[in-house]
PDB file of C-alpha atoms in Angstrom:
ATOM      1  CA  MET A   1     -46.053 -10.132 -17.773  1.00  0.00           C
ATOM      2  CA  ASN A   2     -47.814 -13.478 -18.148  1.00  0.00           C
ATOM      3  CA  VAL A   3     -47.432 -14.528 -14.493  1.00  0.00           C
ATOM      4  CA  GLU A   4     -50.102 -12.737 -12.441  1.00  0.00           C
ATOM      5  CA  SER A   5     -47.951 -12.330  -9.337  1.00  0.00           C
ATOM      6  CA  PHE A   6     -45.165 -10.681 -11.370  1.00  0.00           C
ATOM      7  CA  ASN A   7     -47.586  -7.809 -11.964  1.00  0.00           C
ATOM      8  CA  LEU A   8     -48.224  -7.337  -8.231  1.00  0.00           C
ATOM      9  CA  ASP A   9     -46.105  -4.691  -6.530  1.00  0.00           C
ATOM     10  CA  HIS A  10     -44.747  -6.764  -3.651  1.00  0.00           C
ATOM     11  CA  ARG A  11     -43.513  -3.610  -1.883  1.00  0.00           C
ATOM     12  CA  THR A  12     -47.067  -2.368  -1.248  1.00  0.00           C
ATOM     13  CA  VAL A  13     -48.878  -5.484  -0.020  1.00  0.00           C
ATOM     14  CA  VAL A  14     -49.507  -6.005   3.681  1.00  0.00           C
ATOM     15  CA  ALA A  15     -49.226  -9.629   4.798  1.00  0.00           C
ATOM     16  CA  PRO A  16     -50.779 -11.775   6.046  1.00  0.00           C
ATOM     17  CA  TYR A  17     -53.685 -11.916   3.612  1.00  0.00           C
ATOM     18  CA  VAL A  18     -55.657 -14.135   1.246  1.00  0.00           C
ATOM     19  CA  ARG A  19     -56.123 -12.671  -2.223  1.00  0.00           C
ATOM     20  CA  LEU A  20     -57.963 -13.973  -5.257  1.00  0.00           C
ATOM     21  CA  ALA A  21     -55.072 -14.070  -7.717  1.00  0.00           C
ATOM     22  CA  ASP A  22     -56.719 -15.513 -10.817  1.00  0.00           C
ATOM     23  CA  THR A  23     -59.824 -17.115 -12.285  1.00  0.00           C
ATOM     24  CA  LYS A  24     -59.568 -19.165 -15.455  1.00  0.00           C
ATOM     25  CA  VAL A  25     -62.259 -20.700 -17.615  1.00  0.00           C
ATOM     26  CA  LEU A  26     -60.746 -23.755 -19.283  1.00  0.00           C
ATOM     27  CA  PRO A  27     -61.528 -24.739 -22.903  1.00  0.00           C
ATOM     28  CA  LEU A  28     -64.315 -27.166 -21.882  1.00  0.00           C
ATOM     29  CA  GLY A  29     -65.915 -24.618 -19.537  1.00  0.00           C
ATOM     30  CA  ASP A  30     -64.442 -25.777 -16.229  1.00  0.00           C
ATOM     31  CA  VAL A  31     -63.468 -22.941 -13.904  1.00  0.00           C
ATOM     32  CA  ILE A  32     -60.425 -22.874 -11.626  1.00  0.00           C
ATOM     33  CA  VAL A  33     -59.590 -20.202  -9.078  1.00  0.00           C
ATOM     34  CA  LYS A  34     -56.169 -19.441  -7.623  1.00  0.00           C
ATOM     35  CA  TYR A  35     -55.626 -17.765  -4.263  1.00  0.00           C
ATOM     36  CA  ASP A  36     -52.480 -16.053  -3.001  1.00  0.00           C
ATOM     37  CA  VAL A  37     -52.267 -17.164   0.661  1.00  0.00           C
ATOM     38  CA  ARG A  38     -49.573 -14.838   1.974  1.00  0.00           C
ATOM     39  CA  PHE A  39     -48.058 -15.606   5.370  1.00  0.00           C
ATOM     40  CA  THR A  40     -45.171 -13.126   5.601  1.00  0.00           C
ATOM     41  CA  GLN A  41     -44.319  -9.685   4.251  1.00  0.00           C
ATOM     42  CA  PRO A  42     -42.460 -10.025   0.932  1.00  0.00           C
ATOM     43  CA  ASN A  43     -38.841  -8.865   0.971  1.00  0.00           C
ATOM     44  CA  VAL A  44     -39.013  -8.467   4.765  1.00  0.00           C
ATOM     45  CA  ALA A  45     -39.564 -11.967   6.129  1.00  0.00           C
ATOM     46  CA  HIS A  46     -39.945 -15.503   4.869  1.00  0.00           C
ATOM     47  CA  LEU A  47     -40.929 -18.920   6.162  1.00  0.00           C
ATOM     48  CA  GLU A  48     -38.115 -21.361   6.808  1.00  0.00           C
ATOM     49  CA  MET A  49     -38.201 -24.414   4.537  1.00  0.00           C
ATOM     50  CA  PRO A  50     -39.105 -26.919   7.285  1.00  0.00           C
ATOM     51  CA  ALA A  51     -42.175 -24.771   8.091  1.00  0.00           C
ATOM     52  CA  VAL A  52     -43.083 -24.403   4.390  1.00  0.00           C
ATOM     53  CA  HIS A  53     -42.717 -28.124   3.853  1.00  0.00           C
ATOM     54  CA  SER A  54     -44.813 -29.075   6.893  1.00  0.00           C
ATOM     55  CA  ILE A  55     -47.579 -26.523   6.174  1.00  0.00           C
ATOM     56  CA  GLU A  56     -47.759 -27.824   2.609  1.00  0.00           C
ATOM     57  CA  HIS A  57     -48.118 -31.432   3.815  1.00  0.00           C
ATOM     58  CA  LEU A  58     -50.684 -30.539   6.487  1.00  0.00           C
ATOM     59  CA  PHE A  59     -52.848 -28.437   4.190  1.00  0.00           C
ATOM     60  CA  ALA A  60     -52.568 -30.801   1.227  1.00  0.00           C
ATOM     61  CA  GLU A  61     -53.798 -33.722   3.319  1.00  0.00           C
ATOM     62  CA  HIS A  62     -56.352 -32.121   5.616  1.00  0.00           C
ATOM     63  CA  SER A  63     -57.959 -29.719   3.124  1.00  0.00           C
ATOM     64  CA  ARG A  64     -59.071 -32.692   1.072  1.00  0.00           C
ATOM     65  CA  ASN A  65     -61.037 -33.935   4.092  1.00  0.00           C
ATOM     66  CA  HIS A  66     -63.240 -30.844   3.697  1.00  0.00           C
ATOM     67  CA  SER A  67     -63.446 -30.266  -0.046  1.00  0.00           C
ATOM     68  CA  GLU A  68     -63.110 -32.218  -3.265  1.00  0.00           C
ATOM     69  CA  ARG A  69     -62.496 -28.903  -5.053  1.00  0.00           C
ATOM     70  CA  VAL A  70     -58.831 -28.680  -3.942  1.00  0.00           C
ATOM     71  CA  ILE A  71     -56.556 -29.099  -6.944  1.00  0.00           C
ATOM     72  CA  ASP A  72     -53.276 -27.946  -5.447  1.00  0.00           C
ATOM     73  CA  PHE A  73     -51.645 -26.136  -2.538  1.00  0.00           C
ATOM     74  CA  SER A  74     -48.147 -25.105  -3.571  1.00  0.00           C
ATOM     75  CA  PRO A  75     -45.441 -23.122  -1.793  1.00  0.00           C
ATOM     76  CA  MET A  76     -44.201 -19.908  -3.362  1.00  0.00           C
ATOM     77  CA  GLY A  77     -40.540 -19.971  -4.329  1.00  0.00           C
ATOM     78  CA  CYS A  78     -39.970 -16.801  -2.296  1.00  0.00           C
ATOM     79  CA  GLN A  79     -41.144 -18.704   0.815  1.00  0.00           C
ATOM     80  CA  THR A  80     -43.642 -15.995   1.801  1.00  0.00           C
ATOM     81  CA  GLY A  81     -46.796 -18.040   1.253  1.00  0.00           C
ATOM     82  CA  PHE A  82     -48.690 -20.518  -0.873  1.00  0.00           C
ATOM     83  CA  TYR A  83     -50.977 -20.757  -3.874  1.00  0.00           C
ATOM     84  CA  LEU A  84     -54.273 -22.552  -3.378  1.00  0.00           C
ATOM     85  CA  ILE A  85     -55.964 -23.727  -6.580  1.00  0.00           C
ATOM     86  CA  LEU A  86     -59.600 -24.854  -6.455  1.00  0.00           C
ATOM     87  CA  GLN A  87     -61.957 -26.256  -9.050  1.00  0.00           C
ATOM     88  CA  GLY A  88     -65.012 -24.161  -9.834  1.00  0.00           C
ATOM     89  CA  ARG A  89     -66.730 -21.310  -8.131  1.00  0.00           C
ATOM     90  CA  PRO A  90     -68.501 -22.408  -4.966  1.00  0.00           C
ATOM     91  CA  GLU A  91     -72.301 -22.628  -5.122  1.00  0.00           C
ATOM     92  CA  PHE A  92     -74.346 -22.656  -1.938  1.00  0.00           C
ATOM     93  CA  THR A  93     -77.981 -23.533  -1.272  1.00  0.00           C
ATOM     94  CA  GLU A  94     -77.986 -23.019   2.492  1.00  0.00           C
ATOM     95  CA  VAL A  95     -75.970 -21.397   5.265  1.00  0.00           C
ATOM     96  CA  PRO A  96     -74.175 -24.098   7.298  1.00  0.00           C
ATOM     97  CA  ALA A  97     -75.130 -24.390  10.985  1.00  0.00           C
ATOM     98  CA  ALA A  98     -77.820 -21.680  10.693  1.00  0.00           C
ATOM     99  CA  ASN A  99     -79.947 -23.051  13.502  1.00  0.00           C
ATOM    100  CA  GLU A 100     -80.301 -22.557  17.247  1.00  0.00           C
ATOM    101  CA  VAL A 101     -78.537 -25.812  18.079  1.00  0.00           C
ATOM    102  CA  GLN A 102     -75.297 -24.954  16.265  1.00  0.00           C
ATOM    103  CA  CYS A 103     -75.327 -21.142  16.381  1.00  0.00           C
ATOM    104  CA  GLY A 104     -75.792 -18.553  19.112  1.00  0.00           C
ATOM    105  CA  TRP A 105     -78.244 -16.570  16.947  1.00  0.00           C
ATOM    106  CA  GLY A 106     -79.468 -19.136  14.457  1.00  0.00           C
ATOM    107  CA  ALA A 107     -82.336 -16.986  13.168  1.00  0.00           C
ATOM    108  CA  ASN A 108     -79.951 -14.164  12.208  1.00  0.00           C
ATOM    109  CA  HIS A 109     -78.889 -15.537   8.802  1.00  0.00           C
ATOM    110  CA  SER A 110     -79.780 -14.772   5.201  1.00  0.00           C
ATOM    111  CA  LEU A 111     -78.297 -16.727   2.314  1.00  0.00           C
ATOM    112  CA  SER A 112     -79.718 -14.265  -0.225  1.00  0.00           C
ATOM    113  CA  ALA A 113     -78.274 -11.259   1.648  1.00  0.00           C
ATOM    114  CA  ALA A 114     -74.890 -13.004   1.864  1.00  0.00           C
ATOM    115  CA  GLN A 115     -74.979 -13.860  -1.836  1.00  0.00           C
ATOM    116  CA  GLN A 116     -75.855 -10.257  -2.707  1.00  0.00           C
ATOM    117  CA  ALA A 117     -73.006  -8.884  -0.561  1.00  0.00           C
ATOM    118  CA  VAL A 118     -70.539 -11.356  -2.095  1.00  0.00           C
ATOM    119  CA  THR A 119     -71.724 -10.450  -5.601  1.00  0.00           C
ATOM    120  CA  VAL A 120     -70.933  -6.779  -4.918  1.00  0.00           C
ATOM    121  CA  PHE A 121     -67.586  -7.773  -3.405  1.00  0.00           C
ATOM    122  CA  LEU A 122     -66.682  -9.925  -6.413  1.00  0.00           C
ATOM    123  CA  ALA A 123     -67.684  -7.157  -8.812  1.00  0.00           C
ATOM    124  CA  GLY A 124     -64.832  -5.110  -7.379  1.00  0.00           C
ATOM    125  CA  ARG A 125     -62.203  -7.753  -8.098  1.00  0.00           C
ATOM    126  CA  ASP A 126     -60.408  -5.523 -10.602  1.00  0.00           C
ATOM    127  CA  GLY A 127     -59.252  -3.460  -7.607  1.00  0.00           C
ATOM    128  CA  TRP A 128     -58.226  -6.392  -5.451  1.00  0.00           C
ATOM    129  CA  ALA A 129     -54.615  -6.123  -6.535  1.00  0.00           C
ATOM    130  CA  ASP A 130     -54.554  -2.779  -4.729  1.00  0.00           C
ATOM    131  CA  VAL A 131     -54.059  -4.369  -1.333  1.00  0.00           C
ATOM    132  CA  THR A 132     -52.953  -1.092   0.260  1.00  0.00           C
ATOM    133  CA  ALA A 133     -54.634   2.313   0.306  1.00  0.00           C
TER     134      ALA A 133
END
């Protein structure tokens, strides 16, 4: 099916979780990423609409205080979570707060080691839909 989440077996996922649901390269080369931010177990529980509505307002407003990459934060129709859509893949040049003033072990950081670990993690994205063993 064309809709990514329609190809996910909702009976086998274990909520709560955050899952990379899709990455798209647009015609002019821009990249957008979509995350499945699942709050409740599908077909078992759901969020009540007042909670969905308030979470959506809170996240939509406050997330933009921290990132200009936020395109959208939308509730799922099934009321089990949200989709977060961001512009581009994040690029980092330093580890935030990696110093003795802001961190309890400021010297114990490595941006290159973190980038290498994340690269390996991202290389396995084809298996990410298998949320359960």
